Coordinates of C-alpha atoms and ligand atoms in Angstrom, one line a residue:
M4 CA 27.3 -56.9 1.3
E5 CA 30.0 -55.2 3.4
F6 CA 32.5 -53.9 0.8
Q7 CA 36.2 -53.2 1.4
N8 CA 38.4 -50.7 -0.3
T9 CA 41.3 -53.0 -1.2
L10 CA 42.6 -54.8 -4.3
E11 CA 42.5 -58.1 -2.4
F12 CA 38.8 -57.7 -1.7
A13 CA 38.1 -56.8 -5.3
K14 CA 40.0 -59.9 -6.5
Q15 CA 38.1 -62.0 -4.0
L16 CA 34.8 -60.9 -5.5
D17 CA 36.2 -61.8 -8.9
V18 CA 37.0 -65.3 -7.7
Q19 CA 33.5 -65.7 -6.4
D20 CA 32.0 -64.4 -9.6
T21 CA 30.2 -67.2 -11.5
L22 CA 30.3 -65.2 -14.8
Q23 CA 34.0 -64.6 -14.5
Q24 CA 34.9 -66.7 -17.5
F25 CA 32.8 -64.6 -19.9
R26 CA 35.4 -61.9 -20.0
S27 CA 37.7 -64.1 -22.0
L28 CA 35.1 -64.3 -24.8
F29 CA 35.8 -60.6 -25.6
Y30 CA 38.6 -58.6 -27.0
I31 CA 39.9 -56.1 -24.5
P32 CA 41.8 -53.2 -26.1
I33 CA 45.4 -52.9 -25.2
M34 CA 47.1 -49.5 -24.3
N35 CA 50.7 -49.2 -23.3
G36 CA 51.0 -53.0 -23.3
K37 CA 48.2 -53.4 -20.8
E38 CA 44.5 -54.2 -21.0
V39 CA 42.5 -51.0 -20.7
I40 CA 39.9 -50.5 -18.0
Y41 CA 36.9 -50.4 -20.3
L42 CA 34.0 -48.6 -18.7
N43 CA 32.4 -47.5 -22.0
G44 CA 30.2 -50.5 -22.8
N45 CA 27.2 -48.1 -22.6
S46 CA 28.5 -46.4 -25.7
L47 CA 30.1 -49.3 -27.7
G48 CA 30.2 -52.8 -26.3
L49 CA 33.4 -54.8 -26.8
Q50 CA 33.8 -57.2 -29.6
P51 CA 33.1 -60.9 -28.9
K52 CA 35.9 -63.1 -30.2
A53 CA 33.3 -65.3 -31.9
T54 CA 32.0 -62.4 -34.0
Q55 CA 34.6 -62.8 -36.7
E56 CA 33.7 -66.4 -37.2
Y57 CA 29.9 -65.6 -37.5
V58 CA 30.6 -62.9 -40.0
L59 CA 33.2 -65.0 -41.9
D60 CA 30.7 -67.8 -42.2
E61 CA 28.3 -65.5 -44.0
L62 CA 31.1 -64.2 -46.3
E63 CA 32.0 -67.8 -47.1
D64 CA 28.4 -68.7 -47.8
W65 CA 28.1 -65.7 -50.0
A66 CA 31.2 -66.7 -51.9
S67 CA 30.1 -70.3 -52.3
F68 CA 26.4 -69.9 -53.0
A69 CA 25.9 -66.4 -54.2
S70 CA 22.1 -65.9 -54.6
G71 CA 21.7 -69.5 -53.6
G72 CA 22.6 -68.4 -50.1
H73 CA 19.1 -67.1 -49.6
A74 CA 17.9 -70.7 -49.4
H75 CA 21.1 -72.7 -48.9
A76 CA 23.4 -70.7 -46.5
R77 CA 24.0 -72.5 -43.2
K78 CA 21.7 -70.0 -41.8
P79 CA 19.5 -69.2 -44.8
W80 CA 19.3 -65.5 -45.4
M81 CA 15.7 -65.7 -46.4
T82 CA 14.7 -66.4 -42.9
Y83 CA 17.7 -65.0 -41.1
N84 CA 15.6 -62.4 -39.2
E85 CA 13.7 -65.3 -37.6
L86 CA 16.8 -66.2 -35.6
F87 CA 16.3 -63.2 -33.3
P88 CA 12.8 -63.0 -31.7
K89 CA 13.4 -65.8 -29.3
Q90 CA 16.6 -64.2 -27.8
L91 CA 15.4 -60.6 -28.0
S92 CA 12.1 -61.5 -26.3
K93 CA 14.0 -62.7 -23.3
L94 CA 16.0 -59.5 -23.1
V95 CA 13.0 -57.1 -23.3
G96 CA 10.3 -59.2 -21.6
A97 CA 8.1 -59.8 -24.7
H98 CA 6.4 -62.5 -26.6
E99 CA 8.3 -63.7 -29.6
N100 CA 5.7 -62.2 -32.0
E101 CA 6.3 -58.7 -30.5
V102 CA 10.0 -58.2 -31.4
V103 CA 12.0 -57.8 -34.5
A104 CA 15.6 -57.1 -35.4
M105 CA 15.7 -54.5 -38.1
N106 CA 17.2 -51.2 -39.3
S107 CA 18.8 -48.8 -36.9
L108 CA 17.5 -47.1 -33.8
T109 CA 16.5 -43.7 -35.1
V110 CA 15.0 -45.2 -38.2
N111 CA 12.9 -47.5 -36.0
L112 CA 11.9 -44.6 -33.9
H113 CA 10.6 -42.8 -36.9
L114 CA 8.8 -45.9 -38.2
L115 CA 7.1 -46.5 -34.9
M116 CA 6.1 -42.9 -34.6
V117 CA 4.4 -43.2 -38.0
S118 CA 2.3 -45.9 -36.4
F119 CA 1.8 -44.5 -32.9
Y120 CA 2.0 -40.7 -33.3
R121 CA -1.0 -39.7 -35.3
P122 CA -1.8 -36.2 -34.1
T123 CA -5.2 -34.6 -34.5
K124 CA -6.2 -31.0 -33.7
E125 CA -7.4 -32.1 -30.3
R126 CA -4.8 -34.8 -29.4
Y127 CA -1.4 -33.9 -30.6
K128 CA 1.1 -33.4 -27.8
I129 CA 4.1 -35.5 -27.0
I130 CA 5.3 -35.8 -23.3
C131 CA 9.0 -36.7 -23.0
E132 CA 11.9 -36.2 -20.7
A133 CA 13.9 -33.0 -20.8
K134 CA 17.3 -33.5 -22.4
A135 CA 16.4 -36.6 -24.3
F136 CA 19.2 -37.8 -26.6
S137 CA 19.6 -35.5 -29.5
S138 CA 18.5 -37.9 -32.2
D139 CA 15.3 -38.6 -30.3
Q140 CA 14.7 -34.9 -30.0
Y141 CA 15.3 -34.4 -33.7
A142 CA 13.0 -37.3 -34.5
M143 CA 10.2 -35.8 -32.4
E144 CA 10.7 -32.2 -33.7
S145 CA 10.6 -33.3 -37.3
Q146 CA 7.6 -35.6 -36.9
V147 CA 5.7 -32.8 -35.2
R148 CA 6.6 -30.4 -38.0
H149 CA 5.7 -33.0 -40.6
Y150 CA 2.1 -32.8 -39.3
G151 CA 2.1 -29.0 -39.3
F152 CA 2.5 -28.5 -35.6
S153 CA 5.1 -26.4 -33.8
P154 CA 7.5 -28.2 -31.5
D155 CA 7.3 -25.4 -28.9
D156 CA 3.8 -26.1 -27.8
T157 CA 3.6 -29.7 -28.8
I158 CA 6.6 -31.3 -27.2
I159 CA 6.2 -31.0 -23.5
E160 CA 9.3 -31.9 -21.5
V161 CA 9.4 -33.1 -17.9
A162 CA 12.6 -31.8 -16.2
P163 CA 14.3 -32.5 -12.9
R164 CA 13.4 -30.0 -10.2
D165 CA 15.8 -27.2 -9.4
G166 CA 18.9 -28.5 -7.8
E167 CA 18.0 -32.1 -8.8
H168 CA 19.4 -34.3 -11.6
T169 CA 16.8 -36.9 -12.0
I170 CA 13.2 -36.7 -12.9
R171 CA 10.6 -37.6 -10.2
I172 CA 7.9 -40.0 -11.2
E173 CA 5.3 -37.9 -9.5
D174 CA 6.2 -35.0 -11.8
I175 CA 5.9 -37.3 -14.9
I176 CA 2.5 -38.4 -13.7
A177 CA 1.4 -34.9 -12.9
T178 CA 2.4 -33.6 -16.3
I179 CA 0.6 -36.4 -18.1
Q180 CA -2.5 -35.8 -16.1
K181 CA -2.3 -32.0 -16.6
H182 CA -2.2 -32.3 -20.4
G183 CA -4.6 -35.2 -20.4
D184 CA -6.5 -35.8 -23.6
S185 CA -4.4 -33.4 -25.6
I186 CA -1.6 -36.0 -25.5
A187 CA -1.1 -38.3 -28.4
L188 CA 2.1 -39.9 -27.3
V189 CA 4.3 -40.3 -24.1
L190 CA 7.8 -41.1 -25.3
F191 CA 10.6 -41.7 -22.8
S192 CA 14.0 -43.4 -22.7
G193 CA 14.2 -46.6 -20.6
V194 CA 17.5 -45.4 -19.1
N195 CA 18.5 -41.8 -19.7
Y196 CA 21.9 -41.7 -21.5
F197 CA 23.2 -38.7 -19.5
S198 CA 22.0 -39.3 -15.9
G199 CA 21.7 -43.1 -16.0
Q200 CA 18.2 -42.8 -14.5
F201 CA 16.1 -45.9 -15.2
F202 CA 12.5 -44.7 -15.5
D203 CA 9.5 -46.5 -14.1
I204 CA 8.2 -47.7 -17.4
A205 CA 5.2 -49.5 -16.0
T206 CA 3.9 -46.4 -14.2
I207 CA 4.6 -44.1 -17.1
T208 CA 2.8 -46.5 -19.5
Y209 CA -0.2 -46.9 -17.1
T210 CA -0.5 -43.2 -16.7
A211 CA -0.3 -42.5 -20.5
H212 CA -3.0 -45.1 -21.1
S213 CA -5.2 -43.5 -18.4
V214 CA -5.4 -40.4 -20.6
G215 CA -5.8 -42.3 -23.8
A216 CA -2.3 -41.8 -25.1
F217 CA 0.2 -44.3 -26.4
A218 CA 3.4 -45.0 -24.5
G219 CA 6.7 -45.7 -26.3
F220 CA 10.3 -46.1 -25.1
D221 CA 13.8 -45.7 -26.5
L222 CA 15.7 -48.6 -24.9
A223 CA 19.2 -47.7 -26.2
H224 CA 20.7 -47.7 -22.7
A225 CA 18.2 -50.2 -21.2
V226 CA 18.4 -53.3 -23.4
G227 CA 20.9 -55.8 -22.2
N228 CA 21.3 -53.7 -19.1
V229 CA 18.2 -53.5 -16.9
P230 CA 15.3 -55.9 -16.4
L231 CA 12.5 -55.2 -18.8
A232 CA 8.9 -56.6 -19.0
L233 CA 7.5 -54.7 -22.0
H234 CA 4.6 -57.1 -22.6
D235 CA 3.4 -57.2 -19.0
W236 CA 3.9 -53.5 -18.6
D237 CA 1.6 -53.0 -21.5
V238 CA 4.1 -50.8 -23.4
D239 CA 2.8 -49.9 -26.9
F240 CA 6.1 -49.8 -28.6
A241 CA 9.9 -49.6 -28.0
C242 CA 13.0 -49.6 -30.1
W243 CA 16.7 -50.0 -29.3
C244 CA 20.2 -50.3 -30.9
S245 CA 22.5 -53.3 -30.5
Y246 CA 25.9 -51.7 -30.3
K247 CA 25.8 -50.5 -26.7
Y248 CA 25.2 -53.2 -24.1
L249 CA 24.4 -55.7 -26.8
N250 CA 27.9 -55.7 -28.2
S251 CA 26.8 -56.2 -31.8
G252 CA 29.3 -53.8 -33.4
P253 CA 29.3 -50.2 -34.5
G254 CA 26.1 -49.2 -36.2
G255 CA 24.8 -52.7 -35.7
V256 CA 21.2 -53.7 -36.5
G257 CA 18.5 -52.2 -34.2
G258 CA 15.4 -53.7 -32.8
A259 CA 11.8 -53.0 -32.1
F260 CA 8.9 -54.1 -29.9
I261 CA 5.3 -53.7 -30.8
H262 CA 2.8 -55.0 -28.3
E263 CA 0.8 -58.0 -29.5
R264 CA -2.5 -56.2 -29.4
H265 CA -1.2 -53.9 -32.1
A266 CA 1.3 -56.1 -33.8
T267 CA -1.3 -58.8 -34.8
V268 CA -3.5 -56.2 -36.4
S269 CA -2.5 -56.3 -40.1
S270 CA -4.4 -53.1 -40.8
F271 CA -2.5 -51.1 -38.1
N272 CA -1.0 -48.0 -39.7
R273 CA 2.6 -48.2 -40.8
F274 CA 5.1 -47.4 -43.6
A275 CA 5.4 -50.7 -45.4
G276 CA 8.1 -52.6 -47.4
W277 CA 8.2 -56.1 -49.0
W278 CA 9.8 -57.8 -46.0
G279 CA 6.9 -57.0 -43.8
N280 CA 4.5 -58.6 -46.3
D281 CA 2.9 -62.0 -45.7
K282 CA 5.6 -64.5 -46.5
A283 CA 3.2 -66.7 -48.6
T284 CA 2.7 -63.9 -51.1
R285 CA 5.9 -61.8 -50.7
F286 CA 7.5 -63.2 -53.8
Q287 CA 4.5 -62.7 -56.0
L288 CA 5.6 -59.1 -56.0
Q289 CA 2.1 -57.8 -56.5
K290 CA 0.5 -54.6 -55.3
G291 CA -1.6 -54.6 -52.2
F292 CA 0.5 -54.9 -49.0
K293 CA -0.7 -57.6 -46.6
A294 CA 1.2 -57.3 -43.3
I295 CA 2.6 -60.3 -41.4
P296 CA 0.5 -60.3 -38.2
S297 CA 3.4 -59.8 -35.8
A298 CA 6.2 -57.3 -35.2
D299 CA 7.8 -58.7 -38.4
G300 CA 5.1 -56.8 -40.3
W301 CA 7.0 -53.6 -39.6
Q302 CA 10.1 -54.8 -41.6
L303 CA 10.9 -52.9 -44.8
S304 CA 13.9 -54.5 -46.3
N305 CA 15.6 -57.9 -46.6
A306 CA 17.9 -58.5 -43.7
P307 CA 21.5 -57.0 -43.5
I308 CA 23.1 -60.4 -42.9
L309 CA 26.6 -59.2 -42.0
S310 CA 25.5 -57.0 -39.2
M311 CA 22.9 -59.5 -38.1
A312 CA 25.7 -62.2 -37.9
A313 CA 27.5 -60.0 -35.4
H314 CA 24.3 -59.5 -33.5
K315 CA 23.7 -63.2 -33.4
A316 CA 27.2 -63.9 -32.1
S317 CA 26.6 -61.6 -29.2
L318 CA 23.1 -62.7 -28.4
D319 CA 24.3 -66.3 -28.2
I320 CA 26.6 -65.1 -25.4
F321 CA 23.7 -63.5 -23.5
D322 CA 21.9 -66.8 -23.7
K323 CA 24.8 -68.7 -22.2
A324 CA 25.3 -66.1 -19.4
G325 CA 21.6 -65.8 -18.6
I326 CA 20.1 -62.3 -18.2
E327 CA 19.1 -63.0 -14.5
N328 CA 22.7 -63.8 -13.6
L329 CA 23.9 -60.7 -15.4
H330 CA 21.4 -58.6 -13.4
Q331 CA 22.8 -60.0 -10.2
K332 CA 26.4 -59.3 -11.0
R333 CA 25.5 -55.9 -12.4
K334 CA 23.9 -54.8 -9.2
L335 CA 27.0 -55.8 -7.2
L336 CA 29.5 -54.4 -9.7
T337 CA 27.8 -51.0 -9.8
A338 CA 27.2 -51.0 -6.0
Y339 CA 30.9 -51.6 -5.6
L340 CA 31.7 -48.7 -7.9
D341 CA 29.2 -46.5 -6.0
Y342 CA 30.9 -47.5 -2.7
L343 CA 34.4 -46.7 -4.0
L344 CA 33.3 -43.3 -5.4
N345 CA 31.7 -42.4 -2.2
K346 CA 34.9 -43.2 -0.4
I347 CA 36.7 -40.7 -2.6
I348 CA 34.0 -38.1 -2.0
D349 CA 34.3 -38.6 1.8
E350 CA 38.1 -38.4 1.7
N351 CA 38.2 -35.1 -0.1
D352 CA 37.6 -31.9 1.9
E353 CA 36.5 -30.2 -1.2
E354 CA 33.6 -31.4 -3.4
V355 CA 35.2 -32.5 -6.6
F356 CA 32.3 -34.5 -8.1
E357 CA 28.8 -35.6 -7.4
I358 CA 27.1 -38.8 -8.5
I359 CA 23.9 -37.8 -10.3
T360 CA 22.6 -41.3 -11.1
P361 CA 20.0 -42.5 -8.6
I362 CA 21.3 -44.3 -5.5
N363 CA 18.4 -46.8 -5.6
E364 CA 19.6 -49.9 -7.5
N365 CA 16.2 -50.3 -9.1
E366 CA 16.4 -46.9 -10.7
R367 CA 19.7 -47.4 -12.5
G368 CA 21.6 -49.9 -14.5
C369 CA 25.3 -50.3 -15.0
Q370 CA 26.1 -46.7 -15.5
L371 CA 27.1 -44.0 -12.9
S372 CA 27.4 -40.4 -14.1
L373 CA 29.8 -38.2 -12.3
L374 CA 29.0 -34.5 -12.4
M375 CA 32.5 -32.9 -12.2
L376 CA 32.4 -29.8 -10.1
K377 CA 36.0 -28.8 -10.6
D378 CA 38.8 -29.6 -13.0
G379 CA 36.5 -32.1 -14.8
K380 CA 38.2 -32.2 -18.2
R381 CA 41.7 -32.3 -16.6
I382 CA 40.6 -35.3 -14.5
Y383 CA 39.0 -37.0 -17.4
D384 CA 42.2 -36.6 -19.5
A385 CA 44.3 -37.9 -16.6
I386 CA 42.3 -41.1 -16.1
T387 CA 42.2 -41.6 -19.9
N388 CA 46.0 -41.4 -20.1
Q389 CA 46.2 -44.0 -17.4
G390 CA 44.2 -46.6 -19.4
V391 CA 40.6 -45.9 -18.4
M392 CA 38.2 -45.8 -21.3
S393 CA 35.1 -43.9 -20.2
D394 CA 33.4 -41.0 -21.8
W395 CA 32.9 -37.3 -21.4
R396 CA 29.6 -35.7 -21.9
E397 CA 29.4 -31.9 -22.2
P398 CA 29.3 -29.8 -20.2
N399 CA 30.8 -31.7 -17.3
V400 CA 29.9 -35.3 -16.9
I401 CA 32.0 -38.5 -16.9
R402 CA 30.0 -41.6 -17.5
V403 CA 31.3 -44.9 -16.3
A404 CA 29.6 -48.2 -16.9
P405 CA 31.0 -51.5 -15.6
V406 CA 29.4 -54.2 -17.7
P407 CA 28.7 -57.6 -16.0
L408 CA 29.6 -59.7 -19.1
Y409 CA 33.2 -58.5 -19.3
N410 CA 34.2 -56.1 -16.5
T411 CA 35.7 -57.3 -13.2
F412 CA 35.6 -56.0 -9.7
E413 CA 39.3 -55.4 -10.1
D414 CA 38.6 -53.1 -13.1
V415 CA 36.3 -51.1 -10.8
F416 CA 38.8 -51.0 -8.0
R417 CA 41.6 -49.9 -10.3
F418 CA 39.4 -47.2 -11.8
G419 CA 38.7 -45.9 -8.3
S420 CA 42.4 -45.7 -7.5
I421 CA 43.2 -44.0 -10.7
L422 CA 40.4 -41.5 -10.3
K423 CA 41.6 -40.8 -6.7
T424 CA 45.2 -40.1 -7.7
S425 CA 44.0 -38.1 -10.7
I426 CA 41.9 -35.8 -8.6
M427 CA 44.8 -35.2 -6.2
S428 CA 47.5 -34.6 -8.8
Ligands
PLP514 C1 22.8 -44.2 -28.8 C2 21.5 -43.6 -28.9 C3 20.9 -43.2 -30.2 C4 21.7 -43.4 -31.4 O1 20.9 -43.5 -32.5 P1 21.3 -44.3 -33.8 O2 20.1 -44.2 -34.7 O3 21.6 -45.7 -33.4 O4 22.5 -43.6 -34.4 C5 19.7 -42.6 -30.2 N1 19.0 -42.4 -29.1 C6 19.4 -42.8 -27.8 C7 18.6 -42.5 -26.6 C8 20.7 -43.3 -27.7 O5 21.2 -43.6 -26.5

């Protein structure tokens, strides 16, 4: 599409947008009497207006039924977790028996590493991206130490080449091949939180398997954002949080994927809890764990109903919007942002910022990361004071993510204008 750098053009795109009405399903924060330009859905998604009702329903059922709610709540708590696999499986490209809503992201990462990182003297290394999110790095370091290895020669990072900001797939492949059968696990993010790079999950998985290693992915910035086909890509496991693109509220319940070929094996190694036990014998409360032969078998505890109610409210919106439609709009929205940013770069004699997210629309999601070359913090503060909510990542990156469920082309245009004047002032 031929874009134009005018408000009229942006408004025209909004009129043509078939998902336009979805914005009204969300609360948009107000600043100085005006709706903010919210470009931070990659960090915390906006609150759906319906969420309060979903949560209130559960509070009411708790008040009315007390322990009877396990069986008699409108959505019985005993089986509440079963409301999720259908919707989650569509978002991550999985079979229903491969996904489960549970715990939080880092907890799930640890649980899945317990299952899929089982180092031996010969096969112990982890291959991952350089500058993975801190929590993931801490999870890896502590797991490696737990087994008596040293992170320094066990965790092998693949970094961008000098002068580059994203990691080349050929370098990932070469690193995996180089370390070969000393690798126990290849663990990458789906979309890197800093650069916004969407990794080639299928190729990474294929290469990991070719040396006999497992492949796992942290989809915090990928789920609800980019197209995923975890089952067909043969991914071994994945985990994610629900408060970013999935709009399920701060600290909301996380999720996990375990490929069917492992998930259906009740004897597969894991840390167990009663909620993962065969439902028929769960309440006999006897010793001798017998796993549910699906991703549900990784559950530890009974479901956190209040946070799951918020999760359900949001996933129902995803269902109505349709993930394919969201992908279509996302591509256009981020392409328009890319176009406007490049206009600003072209108009400035001096280089003020550089976009470090891949240009190729299949290697990124909503987010673009601006590496600020000059005055970064001042510019960030200036756009923030003018009603833009984005975020700053040390040492010098502004991340902006227009989200197809609730952002408009007008948001993107106004952000561009504000950024332009903030650079010049
Ligand atoms: C957001 C994010 C986290 C946060 O972990 P929690 O356990 O939900 O606090 C971890 N890893 C990545 C890659 C993230 O983007």
